[in-house]
Tab-separated table of C-alpha atoms in Angstrom:
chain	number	residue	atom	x	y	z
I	13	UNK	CA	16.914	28.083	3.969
I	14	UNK	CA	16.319	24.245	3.006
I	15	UNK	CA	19.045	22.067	4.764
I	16	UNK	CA	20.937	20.557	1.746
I	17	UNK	CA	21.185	17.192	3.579
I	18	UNK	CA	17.092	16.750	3.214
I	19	UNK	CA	16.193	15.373	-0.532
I	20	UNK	CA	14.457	17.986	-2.411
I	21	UNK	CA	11.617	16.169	-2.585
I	22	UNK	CA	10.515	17.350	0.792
I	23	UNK	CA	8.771	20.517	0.722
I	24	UNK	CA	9.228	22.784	3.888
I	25	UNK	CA	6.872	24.846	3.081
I	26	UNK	CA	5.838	28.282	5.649
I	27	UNK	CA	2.103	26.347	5.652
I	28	UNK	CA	3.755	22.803	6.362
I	29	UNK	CA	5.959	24.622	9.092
I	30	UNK	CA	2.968	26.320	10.420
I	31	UNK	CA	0.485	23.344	11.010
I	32	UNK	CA	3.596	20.982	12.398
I	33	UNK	CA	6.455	22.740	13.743
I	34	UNK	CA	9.425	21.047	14.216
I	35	UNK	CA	7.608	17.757	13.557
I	36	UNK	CA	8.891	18.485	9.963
I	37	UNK	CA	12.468	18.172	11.391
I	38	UNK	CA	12.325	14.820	12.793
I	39	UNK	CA	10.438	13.498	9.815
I	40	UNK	CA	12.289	14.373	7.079
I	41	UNK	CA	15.322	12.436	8.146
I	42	UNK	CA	12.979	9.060	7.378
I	43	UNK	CA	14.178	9.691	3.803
I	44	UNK	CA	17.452	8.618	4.327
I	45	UNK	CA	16.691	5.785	6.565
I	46	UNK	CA	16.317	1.805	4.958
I	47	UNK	CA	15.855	-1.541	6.141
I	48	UNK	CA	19.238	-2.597	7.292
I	49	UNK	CA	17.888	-5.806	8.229
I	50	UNK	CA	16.173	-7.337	4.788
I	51	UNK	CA	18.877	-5.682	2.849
I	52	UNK	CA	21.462	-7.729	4.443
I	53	UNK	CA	19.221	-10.777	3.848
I	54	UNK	CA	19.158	-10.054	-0.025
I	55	UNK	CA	23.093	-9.393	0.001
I	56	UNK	CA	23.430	-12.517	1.511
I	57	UNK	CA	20.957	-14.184	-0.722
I	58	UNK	CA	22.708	-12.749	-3.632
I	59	UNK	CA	26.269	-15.210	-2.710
I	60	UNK	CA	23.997	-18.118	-3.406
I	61	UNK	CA	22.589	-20.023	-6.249
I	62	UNK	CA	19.608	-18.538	-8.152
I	63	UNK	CA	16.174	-19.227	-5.797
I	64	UNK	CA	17.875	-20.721	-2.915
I	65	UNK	CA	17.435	-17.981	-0.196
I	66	UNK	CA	13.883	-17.647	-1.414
I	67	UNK	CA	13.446	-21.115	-0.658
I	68	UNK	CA	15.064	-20.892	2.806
I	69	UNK	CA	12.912	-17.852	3.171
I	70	UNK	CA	9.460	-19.745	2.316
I	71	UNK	CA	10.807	-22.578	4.824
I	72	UNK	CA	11.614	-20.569	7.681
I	73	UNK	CA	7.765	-18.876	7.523
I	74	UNK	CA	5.984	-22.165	7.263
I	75	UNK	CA	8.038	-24.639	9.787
I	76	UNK	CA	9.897	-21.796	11.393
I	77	UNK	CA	13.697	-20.616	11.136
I	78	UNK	CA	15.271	-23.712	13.001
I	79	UNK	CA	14.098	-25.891	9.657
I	80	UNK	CA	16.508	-24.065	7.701
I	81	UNK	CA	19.640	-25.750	9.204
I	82	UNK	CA	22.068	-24.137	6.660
I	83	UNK	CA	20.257	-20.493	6.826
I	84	UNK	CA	22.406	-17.629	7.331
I	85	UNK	CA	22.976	-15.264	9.666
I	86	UNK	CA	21.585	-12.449	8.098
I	87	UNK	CA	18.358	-14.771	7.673
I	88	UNK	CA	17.551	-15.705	11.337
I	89	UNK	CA	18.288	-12.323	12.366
I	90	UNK	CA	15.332	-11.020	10.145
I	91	UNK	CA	12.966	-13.885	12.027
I	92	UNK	CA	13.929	-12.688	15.156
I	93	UNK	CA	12.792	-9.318	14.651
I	94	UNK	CA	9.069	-10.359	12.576
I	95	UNK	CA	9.046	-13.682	15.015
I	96	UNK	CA	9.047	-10.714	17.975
I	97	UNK	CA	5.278	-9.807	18.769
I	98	UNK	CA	5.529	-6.323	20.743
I	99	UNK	CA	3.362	-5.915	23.660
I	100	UNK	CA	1.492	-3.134	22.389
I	101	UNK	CA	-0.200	-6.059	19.752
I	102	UNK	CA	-3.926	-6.601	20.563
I	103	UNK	CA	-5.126	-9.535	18.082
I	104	UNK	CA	-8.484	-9.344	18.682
I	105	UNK	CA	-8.503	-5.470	17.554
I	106	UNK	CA	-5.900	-6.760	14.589
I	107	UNK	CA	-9.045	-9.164	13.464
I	108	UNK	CA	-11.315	-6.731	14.019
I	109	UNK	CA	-9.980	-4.471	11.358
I	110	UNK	CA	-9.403	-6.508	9.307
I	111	UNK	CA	-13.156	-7.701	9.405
I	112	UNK	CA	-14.180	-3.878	9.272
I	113	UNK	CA	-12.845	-3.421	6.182
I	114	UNK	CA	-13.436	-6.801	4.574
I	115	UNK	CA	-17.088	-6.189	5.128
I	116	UNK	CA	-17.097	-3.422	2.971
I	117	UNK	CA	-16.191	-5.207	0.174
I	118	UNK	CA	-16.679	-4.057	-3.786
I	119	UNK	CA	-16.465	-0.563	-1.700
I	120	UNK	CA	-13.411	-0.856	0.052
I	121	UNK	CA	-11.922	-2.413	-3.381
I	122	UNK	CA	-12.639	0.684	-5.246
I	123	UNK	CA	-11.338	2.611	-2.547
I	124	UNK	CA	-8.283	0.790	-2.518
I	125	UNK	CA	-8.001	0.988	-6.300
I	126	UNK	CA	-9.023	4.725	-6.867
I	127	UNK	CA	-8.097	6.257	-3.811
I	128	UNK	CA	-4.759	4.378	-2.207
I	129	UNK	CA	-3.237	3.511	-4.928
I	130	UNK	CA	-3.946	6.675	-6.994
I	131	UNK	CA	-2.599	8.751	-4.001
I	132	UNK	CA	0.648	6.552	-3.325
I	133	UNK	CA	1.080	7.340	-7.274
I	134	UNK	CA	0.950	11.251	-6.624
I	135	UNK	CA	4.126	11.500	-4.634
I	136	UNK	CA	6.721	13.027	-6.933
I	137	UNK	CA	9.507	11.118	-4.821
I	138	UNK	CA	7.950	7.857	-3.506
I	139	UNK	CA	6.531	6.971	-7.284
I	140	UNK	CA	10.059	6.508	-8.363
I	141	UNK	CA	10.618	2.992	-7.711
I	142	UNK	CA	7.334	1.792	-9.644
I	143	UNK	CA	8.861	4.016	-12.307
I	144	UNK	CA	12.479	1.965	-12.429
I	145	UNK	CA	10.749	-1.310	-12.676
I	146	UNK	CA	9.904	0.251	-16.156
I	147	UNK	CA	6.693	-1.065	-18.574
I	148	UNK	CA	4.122	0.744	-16.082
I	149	UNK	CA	1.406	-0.101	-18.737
I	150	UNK	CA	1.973	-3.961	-18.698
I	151	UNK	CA	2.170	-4.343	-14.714
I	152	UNK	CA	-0.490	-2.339	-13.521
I	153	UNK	CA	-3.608	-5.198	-13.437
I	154	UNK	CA	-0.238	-7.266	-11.940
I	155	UNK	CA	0.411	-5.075	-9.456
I	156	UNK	CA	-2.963	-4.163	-8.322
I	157	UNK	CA	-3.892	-7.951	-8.131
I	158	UNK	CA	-0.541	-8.181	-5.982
I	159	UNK	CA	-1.096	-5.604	-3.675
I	160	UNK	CA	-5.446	-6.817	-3.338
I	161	UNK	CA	-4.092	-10.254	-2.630
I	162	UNK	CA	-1.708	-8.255	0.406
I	163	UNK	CA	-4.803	-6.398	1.704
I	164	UNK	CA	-6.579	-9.130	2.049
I	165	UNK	CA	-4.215	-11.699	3.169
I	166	UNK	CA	-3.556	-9.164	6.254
I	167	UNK	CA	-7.333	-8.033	6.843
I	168	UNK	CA	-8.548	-11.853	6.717
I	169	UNK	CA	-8.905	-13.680	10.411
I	170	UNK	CA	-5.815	-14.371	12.435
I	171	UNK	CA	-4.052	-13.270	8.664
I	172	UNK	CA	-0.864	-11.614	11.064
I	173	UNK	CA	-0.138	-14.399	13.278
I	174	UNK	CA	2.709	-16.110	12.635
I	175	UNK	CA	0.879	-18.891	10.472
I	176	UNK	CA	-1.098	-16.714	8.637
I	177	UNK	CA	-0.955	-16.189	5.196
I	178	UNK	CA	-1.048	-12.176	5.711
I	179	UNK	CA	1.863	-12.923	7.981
I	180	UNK	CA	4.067	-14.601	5.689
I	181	UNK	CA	3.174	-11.935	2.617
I	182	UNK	CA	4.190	-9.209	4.554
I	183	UNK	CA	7.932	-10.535	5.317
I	184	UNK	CA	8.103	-11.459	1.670
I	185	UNK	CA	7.082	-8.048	0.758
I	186	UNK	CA	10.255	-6.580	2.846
I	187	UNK	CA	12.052	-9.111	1.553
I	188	UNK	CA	10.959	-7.678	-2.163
I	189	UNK	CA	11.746	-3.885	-1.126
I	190	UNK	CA	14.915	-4.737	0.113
I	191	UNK	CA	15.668	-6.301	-3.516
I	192	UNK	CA	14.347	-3.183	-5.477
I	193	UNK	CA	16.664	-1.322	-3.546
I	194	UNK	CA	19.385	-3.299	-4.133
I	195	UNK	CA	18.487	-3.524	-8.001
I	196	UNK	CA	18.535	0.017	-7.780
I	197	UNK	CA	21.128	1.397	-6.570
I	198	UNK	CA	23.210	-1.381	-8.662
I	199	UNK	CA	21.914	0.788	-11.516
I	200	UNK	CA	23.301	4.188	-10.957
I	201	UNK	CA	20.717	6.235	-12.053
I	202	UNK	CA	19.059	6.913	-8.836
I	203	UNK	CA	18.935	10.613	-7.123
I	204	UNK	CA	19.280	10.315	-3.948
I	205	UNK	CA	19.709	14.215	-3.185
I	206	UNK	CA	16.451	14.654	-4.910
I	207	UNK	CA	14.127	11.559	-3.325
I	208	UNK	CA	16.133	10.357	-1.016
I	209	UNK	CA	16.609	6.592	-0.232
I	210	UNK	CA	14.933	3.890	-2.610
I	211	UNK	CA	11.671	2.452	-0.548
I	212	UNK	CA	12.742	4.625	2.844
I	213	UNK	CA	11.053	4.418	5.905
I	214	UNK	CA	9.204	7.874	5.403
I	215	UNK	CA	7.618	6.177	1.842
I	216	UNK	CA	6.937	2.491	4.108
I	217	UNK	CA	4.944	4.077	6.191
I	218	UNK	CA	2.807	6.350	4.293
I	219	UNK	CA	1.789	2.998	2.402
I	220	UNK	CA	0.788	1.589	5.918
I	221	UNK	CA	-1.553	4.931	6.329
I	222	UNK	CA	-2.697	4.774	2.502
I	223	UNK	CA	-4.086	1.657	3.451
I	224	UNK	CA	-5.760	2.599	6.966
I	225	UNK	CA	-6.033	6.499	6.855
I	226	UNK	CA	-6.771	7.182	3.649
I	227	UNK	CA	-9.194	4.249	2.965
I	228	UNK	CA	-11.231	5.227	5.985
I	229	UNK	CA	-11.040	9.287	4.450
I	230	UNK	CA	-12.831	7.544	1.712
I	231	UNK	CA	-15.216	5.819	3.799
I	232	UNK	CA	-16.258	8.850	5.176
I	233	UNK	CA	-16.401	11.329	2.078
I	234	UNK	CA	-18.299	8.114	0.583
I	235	UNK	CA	-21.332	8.101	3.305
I	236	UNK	CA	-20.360	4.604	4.619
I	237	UNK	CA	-20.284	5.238	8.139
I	238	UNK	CA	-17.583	3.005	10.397
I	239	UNK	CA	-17.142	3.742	13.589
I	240	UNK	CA	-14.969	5.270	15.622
I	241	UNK	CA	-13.281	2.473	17.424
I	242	UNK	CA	-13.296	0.613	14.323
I	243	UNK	CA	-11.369	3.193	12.689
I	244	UNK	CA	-8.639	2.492	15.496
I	245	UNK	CA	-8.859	-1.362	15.128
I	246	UNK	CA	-8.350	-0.843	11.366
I	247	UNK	CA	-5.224	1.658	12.550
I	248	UNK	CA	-4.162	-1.349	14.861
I	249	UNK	CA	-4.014	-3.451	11.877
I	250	UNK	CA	-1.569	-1.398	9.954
I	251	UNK	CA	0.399	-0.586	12.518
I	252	UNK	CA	1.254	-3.982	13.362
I	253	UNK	CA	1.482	-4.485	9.136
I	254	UNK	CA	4.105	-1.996	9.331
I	255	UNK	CA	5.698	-3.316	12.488
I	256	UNK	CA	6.323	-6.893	10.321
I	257	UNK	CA	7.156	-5.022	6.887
I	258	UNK	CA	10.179	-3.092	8.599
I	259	UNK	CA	9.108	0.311	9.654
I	260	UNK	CA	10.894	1.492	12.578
I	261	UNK	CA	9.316	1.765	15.954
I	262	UNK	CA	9.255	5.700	16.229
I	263	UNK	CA	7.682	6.134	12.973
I	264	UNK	CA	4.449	3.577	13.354
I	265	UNK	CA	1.634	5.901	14.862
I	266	UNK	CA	-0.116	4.244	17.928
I	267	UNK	CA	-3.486	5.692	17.493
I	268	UNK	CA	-5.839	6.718	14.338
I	269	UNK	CA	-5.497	10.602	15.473
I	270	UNK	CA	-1.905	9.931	15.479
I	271	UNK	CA	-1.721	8.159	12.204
I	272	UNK	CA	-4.065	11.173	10.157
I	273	UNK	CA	-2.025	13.615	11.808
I	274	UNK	CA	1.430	11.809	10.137
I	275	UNK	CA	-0.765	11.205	7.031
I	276	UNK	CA	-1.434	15.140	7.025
I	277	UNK	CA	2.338	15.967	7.159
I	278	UNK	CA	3.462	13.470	5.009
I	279	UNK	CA	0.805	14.798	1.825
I	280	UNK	CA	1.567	18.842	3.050
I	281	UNK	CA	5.667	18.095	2.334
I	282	UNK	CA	5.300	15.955	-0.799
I	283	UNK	CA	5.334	18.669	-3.669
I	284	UNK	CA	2.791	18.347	-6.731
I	285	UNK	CA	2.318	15.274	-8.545
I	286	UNK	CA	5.269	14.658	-11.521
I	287	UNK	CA	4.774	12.987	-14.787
I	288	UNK	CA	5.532	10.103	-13.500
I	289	UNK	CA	2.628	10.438	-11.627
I	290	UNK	CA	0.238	10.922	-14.390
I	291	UNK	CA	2.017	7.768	-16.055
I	292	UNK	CA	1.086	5.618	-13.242
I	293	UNK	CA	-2.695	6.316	-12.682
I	294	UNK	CA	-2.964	6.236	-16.450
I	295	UNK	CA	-1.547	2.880	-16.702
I	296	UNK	CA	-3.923	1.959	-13.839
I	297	UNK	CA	-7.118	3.712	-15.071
I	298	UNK	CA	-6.826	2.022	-18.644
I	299	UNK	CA	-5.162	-1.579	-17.746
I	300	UNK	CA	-8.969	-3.104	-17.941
I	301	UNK	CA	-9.230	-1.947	-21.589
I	302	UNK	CA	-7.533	-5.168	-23.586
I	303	UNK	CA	-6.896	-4.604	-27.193
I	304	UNK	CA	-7.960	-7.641	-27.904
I	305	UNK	CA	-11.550	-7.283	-26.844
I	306	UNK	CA	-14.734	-7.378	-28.761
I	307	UNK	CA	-16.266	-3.973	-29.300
I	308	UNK	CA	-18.883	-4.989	-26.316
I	309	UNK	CA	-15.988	-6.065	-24.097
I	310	UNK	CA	-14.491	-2.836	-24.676
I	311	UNK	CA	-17.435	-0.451	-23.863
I	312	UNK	CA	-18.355	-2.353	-20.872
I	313	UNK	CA	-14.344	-1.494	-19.604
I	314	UNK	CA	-14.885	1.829	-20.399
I	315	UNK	CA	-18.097	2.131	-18.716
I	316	UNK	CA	-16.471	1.108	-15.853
I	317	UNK	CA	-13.451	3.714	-16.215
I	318	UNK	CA	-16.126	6.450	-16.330
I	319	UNK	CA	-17.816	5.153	-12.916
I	320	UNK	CA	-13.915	4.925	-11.160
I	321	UNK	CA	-12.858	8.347	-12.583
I	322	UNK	CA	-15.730	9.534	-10.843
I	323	UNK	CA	-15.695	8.106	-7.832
I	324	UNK	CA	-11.743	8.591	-7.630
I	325	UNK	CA	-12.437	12.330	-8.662
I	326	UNK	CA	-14.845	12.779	-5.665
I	327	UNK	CA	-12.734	11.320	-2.877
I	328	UNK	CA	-9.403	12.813	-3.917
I	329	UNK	CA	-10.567	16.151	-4.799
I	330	UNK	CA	-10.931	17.898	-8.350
I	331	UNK	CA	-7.552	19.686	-7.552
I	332	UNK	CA	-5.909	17.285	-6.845
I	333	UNK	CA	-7.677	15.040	-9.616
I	334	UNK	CA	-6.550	17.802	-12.315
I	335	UNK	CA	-3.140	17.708	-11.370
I	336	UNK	CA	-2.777	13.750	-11.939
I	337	UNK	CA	-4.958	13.715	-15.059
I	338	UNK	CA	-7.864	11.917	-13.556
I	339	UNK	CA	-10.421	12.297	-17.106
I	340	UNK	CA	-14.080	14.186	-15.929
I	341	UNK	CA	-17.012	12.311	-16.820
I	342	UNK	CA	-20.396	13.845	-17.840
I	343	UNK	CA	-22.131	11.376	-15.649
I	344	UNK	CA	-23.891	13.353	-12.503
I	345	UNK	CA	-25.293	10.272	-11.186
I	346	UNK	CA	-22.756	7.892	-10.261
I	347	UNK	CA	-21.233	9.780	-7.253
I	348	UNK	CA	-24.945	10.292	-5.787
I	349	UNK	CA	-25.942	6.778	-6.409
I	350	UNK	CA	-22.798	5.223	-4.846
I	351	UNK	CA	-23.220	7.687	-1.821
I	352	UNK	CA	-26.911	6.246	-1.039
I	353	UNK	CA	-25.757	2.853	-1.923
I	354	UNK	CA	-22.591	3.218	0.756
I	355	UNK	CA	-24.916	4.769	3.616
I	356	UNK	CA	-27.420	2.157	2.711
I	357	UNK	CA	-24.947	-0.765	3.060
I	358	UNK	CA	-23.194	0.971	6.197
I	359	UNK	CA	-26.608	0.802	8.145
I	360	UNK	CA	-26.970	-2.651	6.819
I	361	UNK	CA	-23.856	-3.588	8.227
I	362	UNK	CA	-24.499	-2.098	11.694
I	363	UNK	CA	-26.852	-4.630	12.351
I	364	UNK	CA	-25.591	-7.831	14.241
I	365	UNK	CA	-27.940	-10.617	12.010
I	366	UNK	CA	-26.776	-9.217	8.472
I	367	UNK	CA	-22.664	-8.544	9.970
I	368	UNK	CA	-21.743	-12.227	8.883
I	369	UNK	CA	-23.203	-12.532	5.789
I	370	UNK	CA	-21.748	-9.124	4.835
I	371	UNK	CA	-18.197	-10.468	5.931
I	372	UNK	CA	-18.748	-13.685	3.259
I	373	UNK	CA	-19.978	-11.820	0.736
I	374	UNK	CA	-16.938	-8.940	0.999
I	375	UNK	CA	-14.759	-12.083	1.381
I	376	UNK	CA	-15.451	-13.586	-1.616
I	377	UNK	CA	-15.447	-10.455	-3.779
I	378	UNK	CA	-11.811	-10.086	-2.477
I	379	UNK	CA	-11.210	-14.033	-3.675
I	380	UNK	CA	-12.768	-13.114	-7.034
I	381	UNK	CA	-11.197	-9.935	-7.795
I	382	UNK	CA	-7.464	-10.968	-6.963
I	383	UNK	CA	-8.183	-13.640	-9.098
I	384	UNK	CA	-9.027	-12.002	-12.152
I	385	UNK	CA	-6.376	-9.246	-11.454
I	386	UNK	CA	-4.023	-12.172	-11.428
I	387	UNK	CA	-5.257	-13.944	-14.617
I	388	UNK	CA	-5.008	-17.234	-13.009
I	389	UNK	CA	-1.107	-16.564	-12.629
I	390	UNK	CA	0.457	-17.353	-8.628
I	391	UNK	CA	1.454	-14.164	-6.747
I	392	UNK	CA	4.555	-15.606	-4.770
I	393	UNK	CA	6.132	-12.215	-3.958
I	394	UNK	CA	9.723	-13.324	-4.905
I	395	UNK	CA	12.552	-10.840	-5.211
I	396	UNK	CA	13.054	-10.029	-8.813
I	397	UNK	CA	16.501	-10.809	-10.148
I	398	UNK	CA	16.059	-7.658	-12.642
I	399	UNK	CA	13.937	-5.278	-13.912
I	400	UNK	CA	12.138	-5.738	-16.886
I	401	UNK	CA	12.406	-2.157	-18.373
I	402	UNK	CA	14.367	0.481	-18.255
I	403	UNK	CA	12.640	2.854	-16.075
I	404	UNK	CA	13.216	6.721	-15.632
């Protein structure tokens, strides 16, 4: 008998209780658990004049919380958790991660695009808040140039210490959740007994392991070989990602067996994919087709819809791929050909004289592709004041 206390969302089901026990017990309470740290930052941004705690938030991460002589209490008490480094941190494995999967450049963007994304966008329950910002058609090249500009701030050299770039993204990113929240549960219309809390620790997480499990499952179905301790510095990475972004200590998996295993549980109790799901990795699919194109433009786009279908197709499963209305292509060559070209590149990279110039080259296809994601436009991760639709 379900407990009535769990959201609905969570599916207990005999197989789910079979491969993890009571595992499924002490997970499913995530649902219900927040951030009450960054949501008692936005409250107390929200007594102050439009911009102002955003401000004192930008301050505090470049000269540190003591410049911000009038910040509130609420504020330095979020510093002193992200200013906290645990012990467990190694930096050099954080950089080497981050290096492992910037060196796999146009690949690992794909992956991020077709795979991550696509599979955050299944969950019935943790799709909800994309859904309440509303106009899913018109954000998605915004939000995937958003979230490629994340991945690589954090994967980029010494990107998580306390100067970095990565760093400072990441607490502006909790900042942001905490804000969605807020916006909405200010609009009533949230379900709580069906999905539990708005951005809850359960959904924080799996974004951390979308990002480190699931990229490297791609790797691997893929052909591009990485290694085994590089799979755990790329683990290290998120885990110290999710440390910073708010995720609470007994949730973060220390190790990459750790964090599949979670990954496992966390797809096996999620239900089917929902419309809203459908919506989502239709919005992002199409976004590169612009109506105002020439005919060329446009059949160039759609080329290159046909190659990601395909590739998203293979790594997520047809199933699975059916279910969120991933199109099937004709083409039988594209998987095949992307398979030789990521073993190819994999034994390229093993090799100590080519590793550098494959970091520069992933680098700048990182730099390039945020930047057309972005159209020019600044990615400052502010809290919205509102959304701009009306959502579900």
């Amino acid at each position: 008998m379900k407990n009535p206390t769990i959201p609905a969302r969570f599916q207990d089901t005999a197989e789910a209780r079979r491969r993890f026990g009571d595992q499924l017990d002490r997970l499913a309470p995530f649902l219900h658990r927040v951030d009450p740290v960054a949501d008692a930052v936005v409250d107390a941004f929200a007594s102050m004049p439009s911009g102002q705690g955003f401000r004192q938030l930008e301050v505090g991460l470049a000269r540190g919380i003591d410049a911000v002589p009038d910040a509130p209490a609420e504020l330095r008490a979020l510093f002193a958790a992200v200013d906290h480094v645990p012990l467990w941190v190694d930096w050099e494995a954080v950089n080497r991660g981050g290096t492992a999967f910037l060196r796999t450049g146009i690949l690992g963007g794909i992956l991020l695009a077709m795979q991550a994304l696509i599979l955050g966008y299944a969950s019935p329950g943790g799709n909800k808040p994309l859904v309440f910002s509303g106009r899913l058609r018109e954000q998605a090249p915004r939000r995937l140039g958003e979230t490629s500009r994340f991945v690589h701030a954090v994967s980029l050299a010494d990107g998580m210490r306390r100067s970095g770039e990565g760093f400072a993204i990441t607490v502006k990113v909790r900042v942001m959740h905490a804000q969605v929240r807020r916006l909405i549960r200010a609009s009533g219309r949230w379900k709580t007994e069906l999905w539990g809390e708005p951005i809850n620790q359960h959904d924080m997480v799996a974004t951390a392991l979308l990002f480190s499990v699931a990229v490297l499952d791609g790797f691997d179905k893929l052909g591009y070989h990485i290694p085994p301790a590089q799979k755990e510095d790329l683990v290290h990475l998120w885990r110290y990602v999710a440390h910073v972004i708010g995720v609470e200590p007994e949730l973060i998996p220390g190790s990459y067996a750790e964090a599949r295993r979670l990954a496992e549980m966390i797809f096996a109790t999620q239900g089917a994919p929902d419309n809203d799901s459908r919506l989502l990795v239709s919005a992002l699919l199409s976004h590169g087709i612009g109506s105002g194109w020439t005919e060329s433009q446009r059949r160039r786009a759609e080329q290159l819809v046909s190659i990601f279908c395909s590739v998203s197709r293979s790594v997520l499963g047809e199933d699975l791929a059916d279910q969120l209305g991933v199109p099937r292509q004709s083409s039988l060559l594209t998987v095949p050909l992307l398979r030789a070209i990521a073993a190819a590149s994999s034994r390229a990279h093993a090799l100590p004289s080519l590793q550098h110039f494959a970091l520069d080259l992933g680098d700048r296809y990182w730099q390039r592709s945020v930047a057309v994601a972005l159209g020019g436009r600044p990615a400052d991760f502010a809290p919205p004041e509102g959304f701009v639709g009306r959502g579900t």
